[in-house]
Amino acid sequence: MAKIIVVTSGKGGVGKTTSAAAVATGLALRGQKTVVMDFDVGLRNLDLVMGCERRVVYDLVNVIQGEAGLSQALIRDKRVDNLHIMPASQTRDKDALTMEGVGEVLDELNKQFDYIICDSPAGIERGAQLAMYYADEAIVVTNPEVSSVRDSDRILGLLSAKTRRAEQGEDPIKEHLLITRYNPNRVDQGDMLNLEDIREILSIDLIGLIPESEAVLRSSNQGVPVTHDDDSDAGQAYADAVSRLLGEDVPLRFHEYQKKSLLSRMFGGGRR
Amino acid sequence: MSLRVERDNMAFTFKGGMLPMTVMELASADPEHIREQLADKLSQSPAFFHHTPVVLSVEHLDEPHLALERICAVCRDHKLLPVAVRGGSDPVKQSAWALGLGWFPPQESERPRALESVSSDEAVPPVEPETPLKAEDMSGGRIFRGTVRSGQQVTSPEGDLVVVGAVNAGAEVLAGGSVHVYGPLRGRALAGIHGNHQAGIFCRELRAELLSVAGNYKRLEDIDPRLLDSAVQVRLTEEQLSIMSLD
């Protein structure tokens, strides 16, 4: 039985796809059979972030409409054995996904994998609701800014009402907070919401805190999930989040501002 | 699976609604008698008679056959718009339907089915009869445990609402009676939504976007900043909303 985890946020551009790719990669590196699915039909990005855009033949919509088999659409990751990618369609529109179709695909994937990561589109419309409907757990990606926190709050409301678990009265979805683009320096200056304020408003468990990092943009443009970049702060922070997802107790890092030493300032070294 | 229907393609959605509605309690079945009294009222308060929708209540009339069509005509002459009939015998129900009006069961019986008020030939808004609300009656109260999140609405139409948790920005809590929030109140809180002036709002940490008691409201901007983030009670004094610290 696989665990279905939706990566969602409400607001766009907060790092859902980056986080879905990084968490899926992290799980696979830890030996879990993982598939990451792009639900953003029409605006697919996940294949770019995973660096497999040139190997897409069939996609989720083809599978749902019976034009391709599941194994034809799944792309095996080049870097990690246990990782597969299910791309979204670039050419179809969002109506091509159906509730039953998604349910059948997830049922099939359930037999083959340990973790199914669903990368949700932005918004609270049908696409986002489809991505979350069958989920067992949710990673709510939030930036330290007021509008992002508000949208995450809205998504948390939907998770507790518009999902299969809610509708069938099962145990509620396990909700995790993942804060991205956190810059302790700017938090100290009052430009960004601080960690405690976000936790208090959303009142769910923190699964990870990803510092604002150059490594994220670089990895996304190179098509290599940042989890592979062990030297970077963001890569380490995602690895920590994955450990917590697997039930380990890992101390929080990167939430306090550290002054750069004179040497690292002179030579531009230190954290990348 | 409510998601099957694509939202963009829907012509309409059905929604439950509680609309304020004037009930015209008939004590006489004589259209001429009604006409006289209506004319009298019209001269007193012309502003009220402005195509106001009314529900004709015939519960207290003991007449199996009613000149419903003539009564409706009298009402329309005086700029009242009958939209439904409440109570009465079966023939009354039939003639209400024939006139394109909705029919509600008498108030003592079960909760009315709103769908029955949808008529075939005339657009009639769904109407629910007023439920009697006493300020002292808190039996219809409700306790909500957890966070009320942005976009969510928690209502206790017939009594107090107690929220054990936070009401976040963008959320709305409403009560016929008072609203009590044992946590930060960051969203909108409306107490006394049926006009109960005795109702109040109580919270542990005030950050509300909007506070309203019986329709008198204050926005976050109008609230004295010194009271923000503290425990307060909000009540209506002389048609003015006053916010007082509880500490």
Coordinates of C-alpha atoms in Angstrom, one line a residue:
Chain A
M1 CA 0.0 0.0 0.0
A2 CA 1.5 3.3 -1.1
K3 CA 1.2 6.5 0.8
I4 CA -0.3 9.3 -1.3
I5 CA 1.2 12.7 -0.5
V6 CA -0.1 15.9 -2.1
V7 CA 2.2 18.9 -2.4
T8 CA 0.0 21.9 -2.4
S9 CA -0.1 25.6 -1.4
G10 CA -3.0 27.5 -3.0
K11 CA -0.7 30.3 -4.0
G12 CA 1.5 29.9 -7.1
G13 CA 5.2 30.3 -7.3
V14 CA 6.0 29.3 -3.7
G15 CA 7.9 26.2 -4.6
K16 CA 5.4 23.3 -5.0
T17 CA 7.1 21.7 -7.9
T18 CA 10.6 22.2 -6.6
S19 CA 9.5 20.7 -3.3
A20 CA 7.6 17.8 -4.9
A21 CA 10.7 17.0 -6.9
A22 CA 13.1 17.4 -4.0
V23 CA 11.0 15.3 -1.6
A24 CA 10.4 12.6 -4.1
T25 CA 14.1 12.4 -4.9
G26 CA 14.9 12.3 -1.2
L27 CA 12.5 9.5 -0.5
A28 CA 13.9 7.5 -3.4
L29 CA 17.5 8.1 -2.2
R30 CA 16.3 6.6 1.1
G31 CA 15.3 3.5 -0.7
Q32 CA 11.6 4.1 -1.0
K33 CA 9.9 3.2 -4.3
T34 CA 8.6 6.6 -5.3
V35 CA 6.6 8.1 -8.1
V36 CA 6.0 11.8 -8.5
M37 CA 3.0 12.9 -10.5
D38 CA 2.4 16.2 -12.2
F39 CA -1.2 17.4 -11.9
D40 CA -0.6 20.7 -13.5
V41 CA -2.2 19.9 -16.9
G42 CA -1.4 22.5 -19.5
L43 CA 1.4 24.0 -17.6
R44 CA 3.6 21.1 -16.9
N45 CA 6.9 21.9 -15.2
L46 CA 7.8 18.9 -13.1
D47 CA 9.5 17.1 -16.0
L48 CA 11.8 20.2 -16.4
V49 CA 12.7 20.3 -12.8
M50 CA 13.3 16.6 -12.8
G51 CA 15.4 17.0 -16.0
C52 CA 13.4 14.5 -18.1
E53 CA 11.5 16.8 -20.4
R54 CA 13.1 15.2 -23.5
R55 CA 12.0 11.7 -22.6
V56 CA 8.2 12.5 -22.3
V57 CA 6.2 10.4 -24.8
Y58 CA 2.9 9.7 -23.0
D59 CA 1.4 11.5 -20.1
L60 CA -1.2 11.2 -17.4
V61 CA -4.0 12.3 -19.7
N62 CA -3.1 9.6 -22.2
V63 CA -3.3 7.0 -19.5
I64 CA -6.6 8.2 -18.2
Q65 CA -8.1 8.3 -21.7
G66 CA -6.8 4.8 -22.4
E67 CA -4.4 5.9 -25.1
A68 CA -1.4 4.5 -23.3
G69 CA -0.5 2.1 -20.6
L70 CA 0.7 3.1 -17.2
S71 CA 4.2 1.7 -17.8
Q72 CA 4.5 3.5 -21.1
A73 CA 3.9 6.9 -19.5
L74 CA 6.1 6.4 -16.4
I75 CA 9.6 7.8 -16.9
R76 CA 12.4 6.2 -14.9
D77 CA 14.7 8.7 -13.3
K78 CA 18.2 8.6 -14.6
R79 CA 19.9 9.3 -11.3
V80 CA 17.9 7.3 -8.8
D81 CA 16.7 3.8 -9.5
N82 CA 13.6 3.9 -7.2
L83 CA 12.2 7.1 -8.7
H84 CA 9.6 7.4 -11.5
I85 CA 8.0 10.5 -13.0
M86 CA 4.4 10.7 -14.4
P87 CA 4.3 13.8 -16.5
A88 CA 1.2 16.0 -17.1
S89 CA 0.0 16.9 -20.6
Q90 CA 1.2 20.1 -22.1
T91 CA -1.4 20.2 -24.9
R92 CA -4.6 19.1 -23.3
D93 CA -6.6 21.4 -21.0
K94 CA -7.5 20.7 -17.4
D95 CA -10.9 19.2 -18.2
A96 CA -9.1 16.1 -19.5
L97 CA -8.6 14.8 -16.0
T98 CA -11.5 13.0 -14.4
M99 CA -12.0 12.0 -10.8
E100 CA -12.5 8.3 -11.7
G101 CA -9.6 8.3 -14.1
V102 CA -7.2 9.7 -11.4
G103 CA -8.6 7.2 -8.9
E104 CA -7.9 4.3 -11.3
V105 CA -4.3 5.5 -12.0
L106 CA -3.6 5.9 -8.3
D107 CA -5.0 2.4 -7.6
E108 CA -2.6 1.0 -10.1
L109 CA 0.4 2.9 -8.8
N110 CA -0.6 1.9 -5.3
K111 CA 0.5 -1.7 -6.1
Q112 CA 3.9 -0.8 -7.4
F113 CA 5.2 2.0 -5.1
D114 CA 5.8 3.0 -1.5
Y115 CA 5.1 6.7 -2.0
I116 CA 3.1 8.6 -4.6
I117 CA 3.8 12.4 -4.6
C118 CA 1.2 14.5 -6.3
D119 CA 2.4 17.9 -7.5
S120 CA -0.7 20.1 -7.3
P121 CA -1.4 23.1 -9.6
A122 CA -1.8 26.5 -7.9
G123 CA -5.2 27.7 -7.0
I124 CA -8.2 26.1 -5.3
E125 CA -10.0 25.0 -8.4
R126 CA -10.7 21.6 -9.8
G127 CA -7.1 20.7 -10.7
A128 CA -5.9 21.4 -7.2
Q129 CA -8.9 19.6 -5.7
L130 CA -8.3 16.5 -7.9
A131 CA -4.6 16.4 -6.8
M132 CA -5.6 16.4 -3.1
Y133 CA -8.7 14.3 -3.3
Y134 CA -7.2 10.8 -2.8
A135 CA -4.3 12.0 -0.6
D136 CA -3.3 10.4 2.8
E137 CA -1.0 13.2 3.7
A138 CA -0.4 16.7 2.6
I139 CA 2.7 18.9 2.4
V140 CA 1.5 22.5 2.5
V141 CA 4.2 24.7 1.0
T142 CA 4.3 28.2 2.4
N143 CA 6.5 31.2 1.9
P144 CA 7.1 33.6 4.9
E145 CA 4.7 36.2 3.6
V146 CA 1.1 37.1 4.6
S147 CA -0.6 36.2 1.3
S148 CA 1.0 32.8 1.1
V149 CA 0.0 32.0 4.7
R150 CA -3.5 33.1 4.0
D151 CA -3.7 30.9 0.9
S152 CA -2.2 27.9 2.8
D153 CA -4.9 28.4 5.5
R154 CA -7.5 28.2 2.8
I155 CA -6.0 25.0 1.4
L156 CA -6.0 23.5 4.8
G157 CA -9.7 24.2 5.0
L158 CA -10.2 22.4 1.7
L159 CA -8.1 19.4 2.8
S160 CA -10.4 18.9 5.8
A161 CA -13.5 19.1 3.6
K162 CA -13.1 18.3 0.0
T163 CA -11.1 15.1 0.1
R164 CA -12.0 11.4 0.0
R165 CA -10.9 11.0 3.6
A166 CA -13.1 13.9 4.7
E167 CA -16.1 12.8 2.6
Q168 CA -16.0 9.2 3.8
G169 CA -15.4 10.1 7.4
E170 CA -12.0 8.4 7.6
D171 CA -9.0 9.6 9.6
P172 CA -8.3 13.1 8.5
I173 CA -5.4 13.8 6.1
K174 CA -2.1 14.3 8.0
E175 CA -1.0 17.8 7.3
H176 CA 2.6 19.0 7.2
L177 CA 3.9 22.5 6.9
L178 CA 6.9 23.1 4.6
I179 CA 8.2 26.6 4.7
T180 CA 10.3 27.6 1.7
R181 CA 12.4 30.7 0.8
Y182 CA 13.1 31.4 4.5
N183 CA 15.7 34.0 4.9
P184 CA 16.5 34.4 8.7
N185 CA 18.3 37.7 8.0
R186 CA 15.2 39.3 6.4
V187 CA 13.1 37.8 9.1
D188 CA 15.2 39.6 11.7
Q189 CA 14.8 42.8 9.7
G190 CA 11.1 42.4 9.8
D191 CA 10.7 41.9 6.0
M192 CA 9.5 38.4 6.4
L193 CA 7.1 36.6 8.7
N194 CA 8.9 34.6 11.3
L195 CA 8.7 30.9 11.7
E196 CA 6.7 31.0 15.0
D197 CA 4.0 33.4 13.5
I198 CA 3.5 31.1 10.6
R199 CA 3.2 28.0 12.8
E200 CA 0.8 29.8 15.1
I201 CA -1.5 30.9 12.4
L202 CA -1.6 27.6 10.5
S203 CA -1.2 25.4 13.6
I204 CA 0.0 22.3 11.9
D205 CA 3.3 20.3 12.3
L206 CA 6.4 21.7 10.7
I207 CA 8.0 19.1 8.5
G208 CA 10.8 21.3 7.1
L209 CA 12.2 24.7 6.7
I210 CA 14.0 25.4 3.4
P211 CA 16.3 28.5 3.4
E212 CA 16.3 30.9 0.5
S213 CA 19.1 29.6 -1.5
E214 CA 20.9 30.1 -4.8
A215 CA 21.1 26.4 -5.1
V216 CA 17.4 26.1 -5.6
L217 CA 17.2 28.2 -8.8
R218 CA 20.4 26.6 -10.1
S219 CA 19.2 23.1 -9.6
S220 CA 15.8 23.9 -11.1
N221 CA 17.4 25.3 -14.2
Q222 CA 19.7 22.4 -14.5
G223 CA 16.9 19.9 -14.1
V224 CA 18.6 18.2 -11.1
P225 CA 16.4 18.2 -7.9
V226 CA 18.2 20.1 -5.2
T227 CA 18.3 17.1 -2.9
H228 CA 21.2 15.8 -5.0
D229 CA 23.2 18.9 -4.0
D230 CA 24.3 17.6 -0.5
D231 CA 26.6 20.6 -0.1
S232 CA 23.9 23.2 -0.3
D233 CA 21.8 24.3 2.6
A234 CA 18.6 23.8 0.7
G235 CA 19.5 20.3 -0.3
Q236 CA 20.3 19.4 3.3
A237 CA 17.1 21.0 4.5
Y238 CA 15.1 18.9 2.1
A239 CA 16.9 15.8 3.2
D240 CA 15.9 16.7 6.8
A241 CA 12.3 17.1 5.7
V242 CA 12.4 13.7 4.1
S243 CA 13.8 12.2 7.3
R244 CA 10.9 13.7 9.3
L245 CA 8.4 12.4 6.7
L246 CA 9.9 9.0 7.4
G247 CA 9.2 9.5 11.1
E248 CA 12.7 10.4 12.3
D249 CA 13.3 13.2 14.8
V250 CA 15.7 15.7 13.2
P251 CA 16.6 19.0 14.8
L252 CA 15.6 22.1 12.9
R253 CA 18.4 23.9 11.0
F254 CA 18.8 27.1 9.0
H255 CA 16.2 29.1 10.9
E256 CA 18.7 31.4 12.6
Y257 CA 20.8 34.0 11.0
Q258 CA 24.5 33.2 11.0
K259 CA 27.0 35.9 10.4
K260 CA 29.4 34.9 7.7
S261 CA 33.0 34.7 9.0
L262 CA 35.5 37.2 7.7
L263 CA 37.3 34.5 5.7
S264 CA 34.2 33.3 3.9
R265 CA 33.2 36.8 3.1
M266 CA 36.7 37.5 1.7
F267 CA 36.8 34.3 -0.4
G268 CA 33.0 34.0 -1.1
G269 CA 33.1 30.4 0.2
G270 CA 31.1 28.8 2.9
R271 CA 27.5 27.9 2.1
R272 CA 26.6 27.8 -1.5
Chain B
M1 CA -18.0 13.1 -6.0
S2 CA -19.1 16.6 -6.4
L3 CA -16.2 17.5 -8.6
R4 CA -17.5 15.7 -11.6
V5 CA -19.3 18.7 -12.9
E6 CA -17.0 21.3 -14.4
R7 CA -17.8 24.6 -12.6
D8 CA -17.5 26.7 -15.8
N9 CA -20.3 24.7 -17.5
M10 CA -22.8 24.9 -14.7
A11 CA -25.8 27.1 -15.4
F12 CA -26.6 27.4 -11.7
T13 CA -26.0 26.0 -8.2
F14 CA -28.4 25.3 -5.5
K15 CA -27.5 26.9 -2.2
G16 CA -29.2 27.0 1.1
G17 CA -30.0 30.5 2.3
M18 CA -31.6 32.2 5.2
L19 CA -33.2 35.4 3.9
P20 CA -35.0 37.9 6.1
M21 CA -38.6 37.6 5.1
T22 CA -41.8 39.5 6.1
V23 CA -44.6 37.2 7.2
M24 CA -48.1 38.6 6.7
E25 CA -50.1 36.8 9.3
L26 CA -53.7 36.9 8.1
A27 CA -56.4 37.2 10.7
S28 CA -59.1 37.8 8.2
A29 CA -59.9 36.1 4.9
D30 CA -61.9 39.0 3.6
P31 CA -59.9 40.7 0.8
E32 CA -61.8 44.0 1.3
H33 CA -61.0 44.0 5.0
I34 CA -57.3 43.4 4.1
R35 CA -57.4 46.1 1.5
E36 CA -58.6 48.7 4.0
Q37 CA -56.0 47.9 6.5
L38 CA -53.2 47.8 3.9
A39 CA -54.2 51.2 2.5
D40 CA -54.0 52.5 6.1
K41 CA -50.5 51.1 6.6
L42 CA -49.3 52.3 3.2
S43 CA -50.1 55.9 4.2
Q44 CA -48.2 55.5 7.5
S45 CA -45.0 54.0 6.1
P46 CA -44.8 54.1 2.4
A47 CA -41.1 53.1 2.4
F48 CA -41.9 49.6 3.6
F49 CA -44.2 48.9 0.6
H50 CA -41.6 48.7 -2.1
H51 CA -42.3 45.4 -3.9
T52 CA -41.5 43.8 -0.6
P53 CA -41.7 40.0 -0.8
V54 CA -44.0 38.6 1.8
V55 CA -45.1 35.2 2.9
L56 CA -48.9 34.9 3.5
S57 CA -49.4 33.0 6.6
V58 CA -52.9 31.5 6.8
E59 CA -52.2 29.2 9.8
H60 CA -54.6 31.0 12.0
L61 CA -57.4 31.2 9.6
D62 CA -60.0 28.5 9.8
E63 CA -61.2 28.6 6.2
P64 CA -60.7 25.6 4.0
H65 CA -61.3 27.7 0.9
L66 CA -59.6 31.0 0.5
A67 CA -59.9 33.7 -2.1
L68 CA -56.2 33.5 -2.5
E69 CA -56.1 35.1 -5.9
R70 CA -58.0 38.2 -4.7
I71 CA -55.8 38.5 -1.6
C72 CA -52.7 38.4 -3.7
A73 CA -54.1 41.0 -6.1
V74 CA -54.8 43.3 -3.1
C75 CA -51.3 42.8 -1.9
R76 CA -49.8 43.6 -5.3
D77 CA -52.0 46.7 -5.6
H78 CA -50.2 47.9 -2.4
K79 CA -46.8 47.0 -3.7
L80 CA -46.3 43.8 -1.7
L81 CA -45.1 40.8 -3.5
P82 CA -46.6 37.5 -2.2
V83 CA -44.0 34.8 -2.8
A84 CA -45.4 31.9 -0.8
V85 CA -48.2 30.8 1.5
R86 CA -47.7 29.1 4.8
G87 CA -50.1 26.7 6.3
G88 CA -53.7 26.1 5.4
S89 CA -55.7 23.2 4.0
D90 CA -54.9 21.1 1.0
P91 CA -57.1 23.2 -1.4
V92 CA -55.2 26.3 -0.2
K93 CA -51.9 24.5 -1.0
Q94 CA -53.2 23.6 -4.5
S95 CA -54.4 27.1 -5.3
A96 CA -51.1 28.6 -4.0
W97 CA -49.3 26.3 -6.5
A98 CA -51.7 27.2 -9.2
L99 CA -50.9 30.9 -8.6
G100 CA -47.2 30.2 -8.9
L101 CA -46.6 30.6 -5.2
G102 CA -44.6 28.4 -3.0
W103 CA -46.2 26.6 -0.1
F104 CA -44.7 26.0 3.4
P105 CA -46.1 23.7 6.0
P106 CA -47.4 25.4 9.2
Q107 CA -44.7 26.4 11.6
E108 CA -45.4 23.8 14.2
S109 CA -44.7 20.9 11.8
E110 CA -41.4 19.7 10.4
R111 CA -38.9 21.9 8.8
P112 CA -40.1 23.2 5.4
R113 CA -38.6 21.8 2.3
A114 CA -37.3 24.8 0.4
L115 CA -37.5 23.1 -3.0
E116 CA -41.3 23.1 -2.8
S117 CA -41.2 26.9 -3.1
V118 CA -39.8 26.8 -6.6
S119 CA -42.7 27.5 -8.9
S120 CA -42.9 26.6 -12.5
D121 CA -43.9 29.8 -14.2
E122 CA -42.6 32.5 -12.0
A123 CA -39.2 33.1 -10.5
V124 CA -39.7 32.9 -6.8
P125 CA -36.8 33.1 -4.4
P126 CA -36.6 30.2 -2.0
V127 CA -38.1 31.3 1.3
E128 CA -37.8 29.9 4.7
P129 CA -40.2 31.0 7.4
E130 CA -38.9 32.9 10.3
T131 CA -38.1 30.8 13.2
P132 CA -39.0 32.3 16.6
L133 CA -35.9 33.4 18.3
K134 CA -35.8 34.4 21.9
A135 CA -32.7 36.1 23.3
E136 CA -32.6 33.8 26.3
D137 CA -32.9 30.6 24.3
M138 CA -29.4 29.2 24.0
S139 CA -30.5 25.7 23.4
G140 CA -29.5 25.9 19.7
G141 CA -25.9 26.8 20.6
R142 CA -22.9 25.1 19.0
I143 CA -19.3 24.4 20.0
F144 CA -16.6 24.2 17.3
R145 CA -13.2 22.8 18.3
G146 CA -10.3 23.5 16.0
T147 CA -9.1 26.3 13.8
V148 CA -11.7 28.1 11.6
R149 CA -9.6 28.6 8.4
S150 CA -9.7 31.2 5.7
G151 CA -12.8 30.7 3.5
Q152 CA -14.6 28.7 6.1
Q153 CA -17.8 29.8 7.8
V154 CA -19.1 28.4 11.0
T155 CA -22.6 29.3 12.0
S156 CA -24.9 28.8 14.9
P157 CA -28.1 30.4 13.7
E158 CA -30.2 29.8 16.7
G159 CA -27.9 30.3 19.7
D160 CA -24.4 31.0 20.9
L161 CA -21.3 29.9 19.0
V162 CA -18.3 28.8 21.0
V163 CA -15.0 28.3 19.1
V164 CA -12.3 26.5 21.0
G165 CA -9.4 27.5 18.8
A166 CA -8.5 30.3 16.4
V167 CA -10.6 32.1 13.8
N168 CA -8.1 32.9 11.1
A169 CA -8.2 35.9 8.7
G170 CA -10.6 35.3 5.9
A171 CA -12.8 33.1 8.1
E172 CA -16.3 34.0 9.3
V173 CA -18.2 33.0 12.4
L174 CA -21.8 33.9 12.9
A175 CA -24.3 33.4 15.6
G176 CA -27.9 34.2 16.4
G177 CA -26.7 34.7 19.9
S178 CA -23.2 35.6 21.1
V179 CA -19.8 34.5 19.7
H180 CA -17.1 33.3 22.1
V181 CA -13.6 32.6 20.7
Y182 CA -11.1 30.9 23.0
G183 CA -8.2 31.8 20.9
P184 CA -7.1 34.6 18.5
L185 CA -10.0 36.2 16.5
R186 CA -8.5 37.2 13.2
G187 CA -11.5 36.8 10.9
R188 CA -15.0 38.2 10.9
A189 CA -17.3 37.7 13.8
L190 CA -21.0 38.5 13.6
A191 CA -23.2 38.1 16.7
G192 CA -27.0 38.6 17.0
I193 CA -27.5 38.0 13.2
H194 CA -31.2 38.0 13.7
G195 CA -31.2 41.4 15.4
N196 CA -30.5 40.3 19.1
H197 CA -29.1 43.5 20.6
Q198 CA -28.1 41.6 23.8
A199 CA -25.6 39.4 22.0
G200 CA -21.9 40.0 22.4
I201 CA -18.6 38.9 21.1
F202 CA -15.9 37.6 23.4
C203 CA -12.4 36.6 22.5
R204 CA -9.0 36.0 23.9
E205 CA -6.9 37.9 21.3
L206 CA -8.5 40.6 19.2
R207 CA -7.4 40.9 15.6
A208 CA -10.8 40.8 13.9
E209 CA -11.3 42.0 10.4
L210 CA -14.9 42.8 11.3
L211 CA -17.0 42.8 14.5
S212 CA -20.7 43.0 14.3
V213 CA -23.5 42.8 16.8
A214 CA -27.1 43.0 15.4
G215 CA -25.9 44.7 12.3
N216 CA -23.8 47.3 13.9
Y217 CA -20.2 46.8 12.9
K218 CA -16.7 47.9 13.3
R219 CA -13.8 47.2 10.9
L220 CA -10.3 46.4 12.0
E221 CA -9.4 50.0 11.0
D222 CA -12.0 51.4 13.4
I223 CA -10.7 49.4 16.4
D224 CA -8.6 51.3 19.0
P225 CA -5.1 49.9 18.4
R226 CA -4.5 49.7 22.1
L227 CA -7.1 46.9 22.3
L228 CA -5.6 44.8 19.6
D229 CA -4.2 41.4 20.7
S230 CA -5.9 41.6 24.1
A231 CA -8.8 39.8 25.5
V232 CA -12.0 41.8 25.0
Q233 CA -15.8 41.8 25.0
V234 CA -17.8 43.5 22.4
R235 CA -21.4 44.7 23.1
L236 CA -23.9 47.1 21.9
T237 CA -24.6 50.2 24.0
E238 CA -26.9 52.8 22.6
E239 CA -26.7 51.6 19.0
Q240 CA -22.9 51.8 19.3
L241 CA -20.5 49.0 19.3
S242 CA -18.2 49.2 22.3
I243 CA -15.1 47.1 22.8
M244 CA -13.9 46.6 26.4
S245 CA -10.9 44.9 27.7
L246 CA -11.5 41.9 29.8
D247 CA -8.2 42.0 31.6

